[in-house]
Amino acid sequence: MTMPVLEYSGVTRTFAASRRSPAVTAVEDVSLRVADGEVVSLIGPSGCGKSTLLTLGAGLDRPTGGEVFAGGEPVVEPNDHVAFMLQKDLLLPWRTVRANVELGLEIRGAPVDVRRERSDALLRQCRIADFADSYPHQLSGGMRQRAALARTLAVEPRVLLLDEPFSALDAQTKMVLQEDLARSLAEHAKTALFITHDLAEAIALSDRVLVMSRRPGRIVEELTVDLPDRDAPIARRRHPRAGAYVTHLMESLDIRHLDVEAA
Amino acid sequence: MQRQRRLGAASAALLAVFLALWEWGPAAVGIPPYILPPVSSVLEEFLRMTGTDRVFFHTAVTAGEVAAGFVLGAVLGMSVGYVLGMSPSTEFVLSPYILALQIAPKVAFAPLFVLWFGFTVTPKILVAILIVFFPIMVNVLGALRAVDPDLVNLARSFKASRAQIFWKIEFRASMPALFSGLRIGATLAVIGVVVGELVGGNMGLGYLLVFGEGAGNTAMVFVSIIALTLIGIVAYVAVVFAERQVLHYLPRRTYQQF
């Protein structure tokens, strides 16, 4: 394995007790490495601390134990290496799509022409160029998520942290966006940590899948997806061995015995 | 479009019915004109007042006080709202006193301000400031508390400074609530000024109200009430107009027309 671009080393995050709730350990002693250009999915029951790992990776929170590294440097605050995308598109309603895409560049003080050039390229690449001057409320859910992806890519991070980015979309839109995301990731050789609870999505998009246990979340299994077409999920889903991988994940998650919990 | 025109016609018809009832209704049920003067004598009184009682001058005085009270109250309410919203510890320290001041009936301060500042425009503007301040501050504060933390995290992940988070996210996100506060403030400013004028002074529509009452001139009281309402409408419409410019990005139906 090459030098990891994203690494969690024995990471634990415990949330202190408050008046309303006792102390909670969201994740415990999690170690994982994501190599340069690799896409790794993280699956597990709801409330197993997947999103906590993402927050820690983005430097928005600090672990109570262990360390996170991005681009070889310890993550202690938000940094240039990492950008995240959530299920919520987080588009600012008062900005046009273009201005939303440029948000990160603007905050980081990129000059106007650089911003313009990069947003032009990304709007085209994410196929929302026609909506550049529209406001978010005029866009469909799929279009909004494309804009969110463009905004995430605009700051040119080495690592993308994706937290169920497509889970609020209808099945068809979802597949189209998966296809676009997979192509973008492959084209730019981006590294990604992809949180999902859609097992087929995990298999279709990633090089490896990590399975987490119930809270406190630990990594209980690692599955290497040895299938072609990582840059074309629709083709990959049709691969004869894809079904077996999904079945295997269902078994390791012990789906039938999971408690039904609110996400 | 068709539908809108028909509704507009219905609204105009309603006004005609109302004016007709006002003109002939009281006499028909035996209410004397000194209790409820018909609309024609109110109009007559208005024309008379334009000559002898300087009604435009008094209207201008009141309008000026309303504008000053509203603008100063809004600026103060916004400033305090944003400062408290940015600093939860300051809010914690100040909130009991702000709450107490908010519960106190603001118009009751009018006599006090008159005692302090005499029969000038100052006490009127002060009452308006005090009464306009709270809804705006409370709305701004509430909006800042309600900003989606994920939006703030998004900005933080781009390494935004505290100032950038405020100006690019929080301030803009608070705009709809700020404008709701300004709408309320625009109407409250008129109340504050009128109460100030009722308490003391020899200028403004509030003074004409008291003068008309003392002279048993019911029509004059009506003229003053109508002029005050018009000032309130202008203030309100100005806010709505500004709101449409600023909140143009919202889908039309998410904010009410008026």
Short mmCIF file of C-alpha atoms in Angstrom, two decimals, chain B residues 22 24 87 129 133 136 139 194 196 198 200 207 212 216 226 233 249:
data_model
loop_
_atom_site.label_atom_id
_atom_site.label_comp_id
_atom_site.label_asym_id
_atom_site.label_seq_id
_atom_site.Cartn_x
_atom_site.Cartn_y
_atom_site.Cartn_z
CA TRP B 22 -70.12 55.61 6.83
CA TRP B 24 -75.48 57.48 5.46
CA SER B 87 -21.57 36.15 21.96
CA ILE B 129 -36.90 53.65 19.53
CA PHE B 133 -36.02 47.89 19.37
CA ILE B 136 -36.08 43.50 15.81
CA ASN B 139 -35.96 38.29 15.67
CA VAL B 194 -48.38 58.97 18.94
CA GLY B 196 -45.33 60.45 23.02
CA LEU B 198 -50.45 62.48 23.39
CA GLY B 200 -47.20 66.39 25.82
CA TYR B 207 -51.33 66.75 19.52
CA GLY B 212 -59.70 67.77 18.59
CA GLY B 216 -65.27 68.25 20.86
CA ILE B 226 -56.53 58.60 9.07
CA ILE B 233 -48.94 52.31 5.66
CA TYR B 249 -33.92 34.92 -4.07
#
